[in-house]
Each structure stands twice: as structure tokens, then as C-alpha cells.
Coordinates of C-alpha atoms and ligand atoms in Angstrom, one line a residue:
X559 CA 16.8 -14.5 5.5
X560 CA 13.1 -13.8 5.3
X561 CA 13.5 -12.0 2.0
X562 CA 15.8 -13.5 -0.6
X563 CA 17.3 -10.1 -1.7
X564 CA 19.1 -9.9 1.6
X565 CA 22.4 -11.6 2.5
X566 CA 25.4 -11.4 4.8
X567 CA 28.6 -10.1 3.1
X568 CA 32.2 -10.9 3.9
X569 CA 32.4 -8.1 6.4
X570 CA 29.6 -9.7 8.3
X571 CA 27.2 -6.9 7.4
X572 CA 23.7 -7.1 6.1
X573 CA 23.7 -6.6 2.3
X574 CA 20.5 -5.4 0.6
X575 CA 20.4 -6.4 -3.1
X576 CA 24.1 -6.9 -2.7
X577 CA 24.9 -3.5 -1.2
X578 CA 26.3 -3.2 2.2
X579 CA 23.7 -1.7 4.6
X580 CA 26.4 -0.1 6.9
X581 CA 28.0 1.7 3.9
X582 CA 24.5 3.0 2.8
X583 CA 24.0 4.4 6.3
X584 CA 27.5 5.9 6.3
X585 CA 26.9 7.6 3.0
X586 CA 23.3 8.8 3.3
X587 CA 22.9 9.0 7.1
X588 CA 20.2 7.5 9.3
X589 CA 17.4 6.8 9.7
X590 CA 17.4 5.8 6.1
X591 CA 14.7 4.2 3.9
X592 CA 16.2 1.8 1.4
X593 CA 14.1 0.5 -1.5
X594 CA 15.3 -2.3 -3.7
X595 CA 13.9 -1.2 -7.1
X596 CA 14.7 -4.6 -8.7
X597 CA 12.5 -6.3 -6.1
X598 CA 9.7 -3.9 -6.7
X599 CA 9.9 -4.7 -10.4
X600 CA 9.9 -8.4 -9.7
X601 CA 6.7 -8.0 -7.6
X602 CA 5.1 -5.9 -10.4
X603 CA 5.9 -8.6 -12.9
X604 CA 4.4 -11.3 -10.9
X605 CA 1.1 -9.4 -10.9
X606 CA 1.2 -8.3 -14.5
X607 CA 2.1 -11.8 -15.8
X608 CA -0.4 -13.6 -13.8
X609 CA -3.2 -11.2 -14.7
X610 CA -2.3 -11.5 -18.3
X611 CA -2.3 -15.2 -18.1
X612 CA -5.5 -15.9 -16.2
X613 CA -7.7 -12.9 -16.8
X614 CA -9.3 -11.2 -19.8
X615 CA -7.4 -8.7 -21.9
X616 CA -7.4 -5.3 -20.3
X617 CA -7.1 -6.7 -16.8
X618 CA -4.2 -5.1 -14.9
X619 CA -2.8 -4.3 -11.5
X620 CA -2.9 -0.7 -10.3
X621 CA -0.3 0.2 -7.7
X622 CA -2.0 1.5 -4.5
X623 CA 0.0 4.7 -4.1
X624 CA -1.0 5.0 -0.5
X625 CA 1.5 2.3 0.4
X626 CA 4.5 4.3 -0.9
X627 CA 4.0 7.6 -2.7
X628 CA 7.0 9.6 -4.0
X629 CA 7.9 10.5 -7.6
X630 CA 10.6 7.8 -8.0
X631 CA 8.1 4.9 -7.7
X632 CA 6.0 6.0 -10.7
X633 CA 8.5 5.4 -13.6
X634 CA 9.0 1.9 -12.1
X635 CA 5.4 0.9 -12.1
X636 CA 4.7 2.6 -15.4
X637 CA 7.5 0.8 -17.2
X638 CA 6.2 -2.5 -15.7
X639 CA 2.8 -1.9 -17.3
X640 CA 0.8 -1.1 -14.2
X641 CA -1.6 1.7 -13.5
X642 CA -2.0 3.4 -10.2
X643 CA -4.6 4.0 -7.6
X644 CA -4.4 7.5 -6.0
X645 CA -6.5 8.8 -3.1
X646 CA -5.9 12.5 -2.9
X647 CA -5.0 15.5 -4.9
X648 CA -1.5 15.1 -3.5
X649 CA -1.1 11.6 -4.8
X650 CA -2.5 12.6 -8.2
X651 CA 0.0 15.5 -8.4
X652 CA 2.9 13.3 -7.4
X653 CA 2.1 10.8 -10.1
X654 CA 1.7 13.5 -12.7
X655 CA 4.8 15.3 -11.6
X656 CA 6.7 12.0 -12.3
X657 CA 5.2 11.9 -15.8
X658 CA 2.8 9.1 -15.1
X659 CA 0.0 8.9 -17.7
X660 CA -3.2 10.4 -16.2
X661 CA -5.4 7.9 -18.1
X662 CA -3.8 5.1 -16.0
X663 CA -4.8 6.6 -12.7
X664 CA -7.9 5.6 -10.7
X665 CA -8.9 8.3 -8.3
X666 CA -10.1 6.9 -5.0
X667 CA -11.0 8.5 -1.7
X668 CA -14.0 8.4 0.6
X669 CA -14.4 12.2 0.9
X670 CA -12.9 13.9 -2.1
X671 CA -13.2 17.6 -1.9
X672 CA -14.8 19.6 -4.7
X673 CA -11.4 21.0 -5.5
X674 CA -9.9 17.5 -5.8
X675 CA -12.8 16.4 -8.1
X676 CA -12.3 19.4 -10.3
X677 CA -8.6 18.9 -10.4
X678 CA -8.9 15.2 -11.2
X679 CA -11.3 15.9 -14.1
X680 CA -9.1 18.7 -15.4
X681 CA -6.1 16.5 -15.4
X682 CA -8.1 13.8 -17.1
X683 CA -7.5 11.0 -14.7
X684 CA -8.7 7.8 -16.4
X685 CA -11.2 6.8 -13.9
X686 CA -12.8 7.8 -10.6
X687 CA -13.8 5.2 -8.0
X688 CA -16.9 7.1 -6.8
X689 CA -17.5 6.5 -3.2
X690 CA -21.0 7.9 -2.6
X691 CA -23.9 9.9 -3.9
X692 CA -22.6 13.2 -2.7
X693 CA -19.5 12.8 -4.8
X694 CA -21.3 11.4 -7.7
X695 CA -23.4 14.6 -8.1
X696 CA -20.4 16.9 -7.9
X697 CA -18.4 14.8 -10.3
X698 CA -21.2 14.7 -12.9
X699 CA -21.6 18.4 -12.7
X700 CA -17.9 19.0 -12.9
X701 CA -17.3 16.7 -15.9
X702 CA -20.2 18.3 -17.7
X703 CA -18.9 21.8 -17.0
X704 CA -15.5 20.7 -18.3
X705 CA -17.1 19.1 -21.4
X706 CA -16.1 15.5 -20.8
X707 CA -17.7 12.2 -19.9
X708 CA -15.8 10.9 -16.9
X709 CA -15.4 7.1 -16.6
X710 CA -16.3 5.9 -13.2
X711 CA -16.4 2.8 -11.0
X712 CA -18.9 2.6 -8.2
X713 CA -17.4 1.7 -4.9
X714 CA -19.6 -0.9 -3.1
X715 CA -19.1 -2.7 0.2
X716 CA -19.7 -6.5 -0.1
X717 CA -20.1 -7.0 3.7
X718 CA -17.1 -9.3 4.2
X719 CA -15.0 -9.4 7.3
X720 CA -11.7 -11.0 6.5
X721 CA -9.3 -12.0 9.2
X722 CA -7.0 -9.0 9.6
X723 CA -6.6 -6.2 12.1
X724 CA -9.7 -4.0 12.7
X725 CA -8.2 -0.7 11.5
X726 CA -7.5 -2.0 8.0
X727 CA -10.8 -3.8 7.3
X728 CA -12.8 -1.9 4.8
X729 CA -15.3 -4.4 3.3
X730 CA -17.7 -5.1 6.1
X731 CA -21.2 -3.5 6.0
X732 CA -20.6 -0.9 8.7
X733 CA -17.9 1.0 6.9
X734 CA -17.2 4.6 5.9
X735 CA -16.1 3.4 2.5
X736 CA -18.4 2.9 -0.4
X737 CA -22.0 2.0 -0.5
X738 CA -23.3 -1.2 1.1
X739 CA -24.9 -3.9 -1.1
X740 CA -26.7 -5.6 1.8
X741 CA -28.9 -2.7 2.7
X742 CA -30.0 -2.2 -0.9
X743 CA -28.3 1.2 -1.1
X744 CA -25.7 0.0 -3.7
X745 CA -28.5 -0.8 -6.1
X746 CA -30.0 2.6 -5.7
X747 CA -26.5 4.1 -6.1
X748 CA -26.1 2.3 -9.4
X749 CA -29.5 3.5 -10.5
X750 CA -28.6 7.1 -9.8
X751 CA -25.2 6.8 -11.4
X752 CA -26.6 5.3 -14.6
X753 CA -28.9 8.3 -14.9
X754 CA -26.2 10.9 -14.0
X755 CA -25.0 13.0 -16.9
X756 CA -21.3 13.6 -17.3
X757 CA -20.3 10.1 -16.2
X758 CA -20.0 6.7 -17.7
X759 CA -20.2 3.8 -15.3
X760 CA -17.7 1.1 -16.4
X761 CA -18.1 -1.2 -13.4
X762 CA -17.8 -1.8 -9.7
X763 CA -15.1 -1.5 -7.1
X764 CA -14.7 -3.3 -3.8
X765 CA -11.9 -3.6 -1.4
X766 CA -12.2 -6.0 1.5
X767 CA -9.2 -5.2 3.6
X768 CA -5.4 -5.5 3.8
X769 CA -2.8 -8.1 4.8
X770 CA -5.2 -11.0 3.9
X771 CA -3.7 -14.4 3.4
X772 CA -6.7 -16.6 2.5
X773 CA -7.6 -16.8 -1.2
X774 CA -11.1 -17.8 0.0
X775 CA -11.7 -14.3 1.2
X776 CA -11.2 -12.9 -2.3
X777 CA -13.4 -15.7 -3.8
X778 CA -16.2 -14.7 -1.3
X779 CA -15.7 -11.1 -2.4
X780 CA -16.1 -12.2 -6.1
X781 CA -19.3 -14.1 -5.3
X782 CA -20.9 -11.1 -3.6
X783 CA -19.8 -8.6 -6.2
X784 CA -21.0 -10.9 -9.0
X785 CA -24.3 -11.4 -7.3
X786 CA -24.7 -7.7 -7.0
X787 CA -23.7 -7.2 -10.6
X788 CA -26.4 -9.7 -11.6
X789 CA -29.0 -7.8 -9.6
X790 CA -28.0 -4.6 -11.3
X791 CA -28.3 -6.3 -14.7
X792 CA -31.7 -7.8 -13.8
X793 CA -33.1 -4.6 -12.2
X794 CA -31.5 -1.9 -14.4
X795 CA -30.3 -3.7 -17.5
X796 CA -26.7 -2.6 -17.0
X797 CA -23.8 -5.0 -17.4
X798 CA -20.4 -4.1 -15.8
X799 CA -17.3 -4.3 -17.9
X800 CA -14.9 -4.0 -15.0
X801 CA -14.6 -5.5 -11.6
X802 CA -12.0 -3.7 -9.5
X803 CA -11.3 -6.0 -6.5
X804 CA -9.0 -3.6 -4.6
X805 CA -5.8 -4.7 -2.8
X806 CA -5.1 -6.7 0.2
X807 CA -2.7 -9.6 -0.6
X808 CA -0.7 -10.4 2.6
X809 CA 3.0 -10.3 2.9
X810 CA 5.2 -12.0 5.6
X811 CA 6.9 -9.7 8.1
X812 CA 8.3 -12.4 10.3
X813 CA 9.3 -16.0 9.6
X814 CA 6.2 -17.3 11.3
X815 CA 3.9 -15.4 8.9
X816 CA 2.3 -17.4 6.1
X817 CA 3.6 -16.7 2.5
X818 CA 1.1 -15.9 -0.2
X819 CA 1.7 -17.2 -3.7
X820 CA 0.5 -14.1 -5.7
X821 CA 0.2 -15.9 -9.0
X822 CA -1.7 -18.9 -7.5
X823 CA -4.0 -16.5 -5.7
X824 CA -4.8 -14.6 -9.0
X825 CA -5.3 -18.0 -10.7
X826 CA -7.8 -19.0 -8.0
X827 CA -9.7 -15.7 -8.2
X828 CA -9.8 -15.9 -12.0
X829 CA -11.2 -19.4 -12.1
X830 CA -13.7 -18.7 -9.4
X831 CA -14.9 -15.6 -11.3
X832 CA -15.0 -17.4 -14.6
X833 CA -17.1 -20.3 -13.1
X834 CA -19.4 -17.7 -11.4
X835 CA -19.9 -15.8 -14.6
X836 CA -20.6 -18.9 -16.6
X837 CA -23.1 -20.0 -13.9
X838 CA -24.9 -16.6 -14.0
X839 CA -24.6 -16.2 -17.7
X840 CA -22.7 -12.9 -17.1
X841 CA -20.0 -11.8 -19.5
X842 CA -16.6 -12.1 -17.9
X843 CA -15.5 -8.6 -16.8
X844 CA -12.0 -7.2 -17.0
X845 CA -10.4 -7.3 -13.6
X846 CA -8.4 -4.7 -11.9
X847 CA -6.4 -5.2 -8.7
X848 CA -4.9 -2.6 -6.4
X849 CA -1.9 -4.1 -4.7
X850 CA 0.1 -1.8 -2.5
X851 CA 1.8 -3.8 0.3
X852 CA 2.6 -6.8 -1.8
X853 CA 4.4 -4.6 -4.4
X854 CA 6.7 -2.7 -2.0
X855 CA 6.8 -4.1 1.5
X856 CA 9.5 -6.7 1.0
X857 CA 11.6 -4.3 -1.1
X858 CA 12.1 -1.9 1.8
X859 CA 14.5 -1.8 4.7
X860 CA 14.9 1.0 7.3
X861 CA 18.3 1.6 8.7
X862 CA 18.9 3.2 12.1
X863 CA 21.9 4.0 14.1
X864 CA 21.7 2.7 17.7
X865 CA 22.6 4.9 20.5
X866 CA 23.3 1.7 22.5
X867 CA 21.4 -0.4 24.9
X868 CA 19.8 0.2 28.2
X869 CA 18.9 -2.5 30.7
X870 CA 16.3 -2.1 33.3
X871 CA 17.5 -4.6 35.8
X872 CA 15.0 -7.4 36.3
X873 CA 12.8 -6.3 33.5
X874 CA 14.1 -5.8 30.0
X875 CA 16.8 -4.4 27.8
X876 CA 16.2 -1.7 25.2
X877 CA 18.0 -1.1 22.0
X878 CA 17.6 2.6 21.3
X879 CA 17.4 3.8 17.7
X880 CA 17.5 7.2 16.1
X881 CA 14.0 7.0 14.5
X882 CA 10.9 5.1 15.5
X883 CA 7.2 5.9 15.4
X884 CA 7.9 9.0 13.3
X885 CA 9.2 6.9 10.4
X886 CA 7.3 3.7 11.2
X887 CA 4.1 4.2 13.2
X888 CA 2.9 0.7 12.5
X889 CA 3.9 -1.0 15.7
X890 CA 2.4 1.9 17.7
X891 CA -0.8 1.7 15.7
X892 CA -1.3 -2.0 15.0
X893 CA 1.4 -3.9 17.0
X894 CA 2.7 -5.0 13.6
X895 CA 5.6 -7.4 13.9
X896 CA 8.9 -6.8 12.0
X897 CA 12.1 -8.8 11.5
X898 CA 15.0 -6.8 12.9
X899 CA 18.7 -7.5 12.7
X900 CA 21.9 -5.9 13.7
X901 CA 23.2 -5.0 10.3
X902 CA 26.7 -4.4 11.7
X903 CA 26.9 -7.9 13.1
X904 CA 24.6 -9.8 10.8
X905 CA 26.8 -13.0 11.0
X906 CA 26.7 -13.1 14.8
X907 CA 24.1 -15.1 16.7
X908 CA 21.0 -13.1 17.5
X909 CA 21.0 -13.8 21.2
X910 CA 20.4 -10.4 22.9
X911 CA 16.8 -10.3 24.0
X912 CA 15.5 -6.7 23.7
X913 CA 12.8 -4.2 22.9
X914 CA 13.6 -1.8 20.1
X915 CA 12.6 1.7 21.2
X916 CA 12.4 4.9 19.1
X917 CA 13.5 8.4 20.0
X918 CA 10.2 10.0 20.7
X919 CA 9.0 11.1 24.1
X920 CA 6.3 8.5 24.2
X921 CA 6.4 5.1 25.9
X922 CA 4.5 3.6 22.9
X923 CA 7.4 4.5 20.6
X924 CA 8.6 1.0 19.9
X925 CA 9.4 -0.8 16.7
X926 CA 9.3 -4.3 18.3
X927 CA 9.1 -5.9 21.7
X928 CA 10.7 -9.0 23.0
X929 CA 12.9 -9.9 20.0
X930 CA 16.5 -11.0 19.8
X931 CA 19.3 -9.4 17.9
X932 CA 23.1 -9.6 18.0
X933 CA 24.1 -7.4 20.9
X934 CA 24.7 -3.9 19.5
X935 CA 27.3 -1.3 20.5
X936 CA 26.6 2.4 20.2
X937 CA 26.9 3.2 16.5
X938 CA 25.8 -0.1 15.1
X939 CA 23.3 -0.1 12.3
X940 CA 20.0 -1.7 13.1
X941 CA 17.9 -2.9 10.1
X942 CA 14.2 -3.2 10.2
X943 CA 13.1 -5.4 7.3
X944 CA 9.9 -5.3 5.2
X945 CA 9.3 -1.6 5.7
X946 CA 8.6 -0.7 2.1
X947 CA 4.9 -0.3 2.5
X948 CA 3.1 2.2 4.8
X949 CA 6.3 3.4 6.5
X950 CA 7.5 6.4 4.5
X951 CA 3.9 7.0 3.5
X952 CA 2.8 7.2 7.1
X953 CA 5.7 9.1 8.5
X954 CA 5.3 12.2 10.6
X955 CA 7.2 15.0 12.1
X956 CA 6.2 14.3 15.7
X957 CA 8.8 15.7 18.1
X958 CA 9.9 17.9 15.2
X959 CA 11.9 15.0 13.8
X960 CA 12.6 15.5 10.1
X961 CA 11.6 12.7 7.7
X962 CA 14.4 10.3 6.6
X963 CA 15.9 10.2 3.1
X964 CA 15.0 7.4 0.7
X965 CA 17.5 5.7 -1.5
X966 CA 16.7 3.3 -4.4
X967 CA 18.9 0.4 -5.3
X968 CA 19.0 -0.9 -8.8
X969 CA 21.6 -3.1 -10.6
X970 CA 24.0 -2.9 -7.7
X971 CA 24.0 0.9 -7.3
X972 CA 22.3 3.3 -5.0
X973 CA 20.8 6.6 -5.8
X974 CA 19.1 9.2 -3.6
X975 CA 15.4 9.5 -4.5
X976 CA 14.1 11.6 -1.6
X977 CA 16.5 13.8 0.3
X978 CA 16.4 14.0 4.0
X979 CA 14.0 16.6 5.4
X980 CA 15.7 19.4 7.4
X981 CA 14.5 21.4 10.3
X982 CA 14.7 24.4 7.9
X983 CA 12.1 22.6 5.6
X984 CA 9.8 22.5 8.6
X985 CA 10.4 26.1 9.7
X986 CA 9.9 27.3 6.1
X987 CA 6.1 26.6 6.5
X988 CA 5.8 29.0 9.4
X989 CA 5.1 32.7 8.9
Ligands
LLP2055 N1 -7.2 -0.3 -2.6 C1 -7.9 0.3 -1.7 C2 -9.2 0.9 -2.0 C3 -7.4 0.4 -0.4 O1 -8.1 1.0 0.6 C4 -6.2 -0.2 -0.1 C5 -5.6 -0.1 1.2 C6 -5.5 -0.8 -1.1 C7 -6.0 -0.9 -2.4 C8 -4.1 -1.4 -0.9 O2 -4.1 -2.5 -0.1 P1 -2.8 -3.4 0.1 O3 -2.6 -4.2 -1.1 O4 -1.7 -2.5 0.4 O5 -3.2 -4.3 1.3 N2 -1.9 1.5 6.9 C9 -2.2 0.1 7.0 C10 -2.8 -0.4 5.7 C11 -4.1 0.4 5.3 C12 -4.6 -0.1 4.0 C13 -5.7 0.7 3.5 N3 -6.2 0.5 2.2 C14 -1.0 -0.6 7.3 O6 0.1 0.0 7.6 O7 -1.0 -1.8 7.4

């Protein structure tokens, strides 16, 4: 199996962390998001341990909440010693409602509203990643008005274009995120920030993209960020204590995808940064990373019930599932590949060539095209693997489809963490 927390049990069913997927679907209904908490913890530990080993004290991973935000995730990442990146008032509120310490939050977002800024300051989030001058001015005023000095990172764009799909690249020069180094604007941004009352600049933030497999991209990012930091030191006399390098480590979705060794990648980034700092005579900064996908993607499985197959003679066969782009829009948006198996017949040969189609009235509602699964009967459970990141988080109510429930598995038991949305929940919004 592509992820080693998955197996086939004696009933010939898919087991997730040892628990029968068909029994989960029978108990909690479908579609169903399943999250293997023990796998999330293992991924957290890989980051925490490698960062402690290779980077200066105070370096840490912050979980990128955007990948999977619900209350139940926060006690897990907190107890594993991580912070969290949050990008909206909603994510801040969710983390705080779960009891997550505000000082371990880093508040991102390219267009935070005045209300969100005031709320973040009032709730004493540890740090803001300030995206631009507009926000800087509001934040400085708000922090002063509330009588605090807000720690901030300045978000800059290093102008890199790593190999990944266009919609998730954020580091290139022409970007709506952060302030570009190349045009000289980032230096001016730093100058203004250093003179702004109410804030204390602790360092710089940069994020170059997502689903990146080449360690070289992160080393290039480090080079550019360090060169910028040196310019700021030389021009403005300011030395950064923190480099936040964002997220982006890639995960395999199908067997053909490369596998990234997270610890080795962190070691490579650390030694590259250390050498760069020595060469530039720059004090080694603390490093923050913001992994999202690589913490939760391989811990998630989505279970569907199939309504059966449909063959268009001479063309293709479809496996119809009771969810689709509403719970997983990533194929419709990015043509993202997934590994899909018939969980009810996991021991049978995967020899039925098909396209997996969702239930929405839209021809783009597909989860995968031209794959093979063991031929399903109506009622079989279809498992889509690797759906822990950006699936629940990006789900919608298109076609008035309620969002699925989410169960967490830990130590061989399952517990409901998010109940299934109902049509009544949706109607309750309407006056
Ligand atoms: N930090 C910042 C500032 C980010 O913008 C992102 C992702 C992350 C951290 C986390 O990156 P990760 O480790 O998860 O790659 N919806 C897309 C992914 C968009 C990512 C946006 N930013 C998808 O489904 O693939």
C-alpha cells in the first residue's frame, strides 16, 4: 500500500490504522473523512525532532491550519510541540476554541480585515505575518490602541518559481502575497516596519509554493532570503532573529510520485543556511516552517458508498460515488491524482478500468480518471487515499450537499470529531 498505515484484513477489506474501513462507513455513514491521528502525530514528530536536531533552539514547525482546520486537530499538534499558522479570524477562533495557546499562533493572510487584525491583537496571537504596508499601518495603530507591542514577521516574495502547479505557487515575483524583494519594495517595507510604532519586527517570512519535492528549491529560497536579510542589515542596521520559510514539502499521492525524506530535507536546508550565514557573517536565525500537507495528507482517507457502475459502450466505465467535488474539489481544480481502492474488495485484483465520478450535476465532478479498481457492486465502499489535506478544508455545499462527518482514529479506536452536516444546518442560516 502507498501508505504504511493501510492494510488488507482477513475479511478482504481495507483497514486504516488497523480499523476496518467498511465497518467505519457502516457506523458513521458516507461519505466519511477518516483521519489517523497516530499518523498525524508521527508526521509532527518527524518535523519537531529534525528541527530540534539540525536548527537553533526555538526553531519549530507551525501546522498550516489551512490544510485541515477543525477543533480536534489542535490538541494533537499542541501536544506534539508545534505551533500553528492561521489565515483568518475563523482559523484563529477555531484554534482558540480548542484551547490552543494564542502565543503559538502565527496570523497570516494577504488581506486581513480591520476586524480580524483587531481580533488577533485582542486575543494576543503570538505573531502576525504582515503581508503589506496597508496591513502594517492598521496593525501598528491597533496594537498601540490596545497597549501592546505586536511581534511581526514581514512577508516577502523571493521570486522563485518551483515546479508545481500554477495555482499553488506563491513565491514568484508577480504574486498577490507579500512584498517582492526583486523590485526593491521589500527593503522599503522593512524600513517602514522598523519605524512603525506598536510592532516589533522579529524576522522575515517567505513561502515559495506547495507540493514541492526538490530540496534545492528550499535552498534557493534560503539564499534569496539571506541575501535580502543582509541587505536589510547593511542598509538599515537590522538583524533578523527569525526566518519563517513557509510550507510546501511534497507528499506522494500515487505510487509514481516521488517520496520526500522530511528529516533529510530539513538537514539540507539547515546546513545550507548555516553555510550561508557563516559566509555572510550573519547570526544564524531561528527557523520556522509551516507544513500543512505533509502533516495530514497521508493520515486521511475518504470513504464513499458506490451507487454502482455505468458503462458508456465503446468509451468508458464510471464508478459513481456518493460524494465528489463537494468533499474533494482537488481533481476538478488541479487534476490532482489520488490512489483509489475498492475497500470492500481490497484483496481482489484491481482490474476494472474506470473513472470515478461524483454526485454533482457537473461533468467536471470527478475524483480520478482512467484508473483501475476491483469491480464494485452497488453498496461497496470506495476509499480515496491521501485526502487528509485540503479536502475537508476545501469542501463546499454545492448542490446543497451537506459536508461529511470526520472521524479520528487513535490507538485502535475511532471517535467522531466532526458530525455530519445536515440540510437543517444549512436551512438554519436562512431567514
Ligand atoms: N504557509 C503558507 C504561507 C502557505 O500559503 C501555505 C499553503 C502553507 C504554509 C502550507 O503549505 P503545504 O505544506 O501544505 O504545502 N489548496 C492547494 C494547496 C494550497 C496551498 C496554499 N498555501 C491544494 O489543495 O493542493
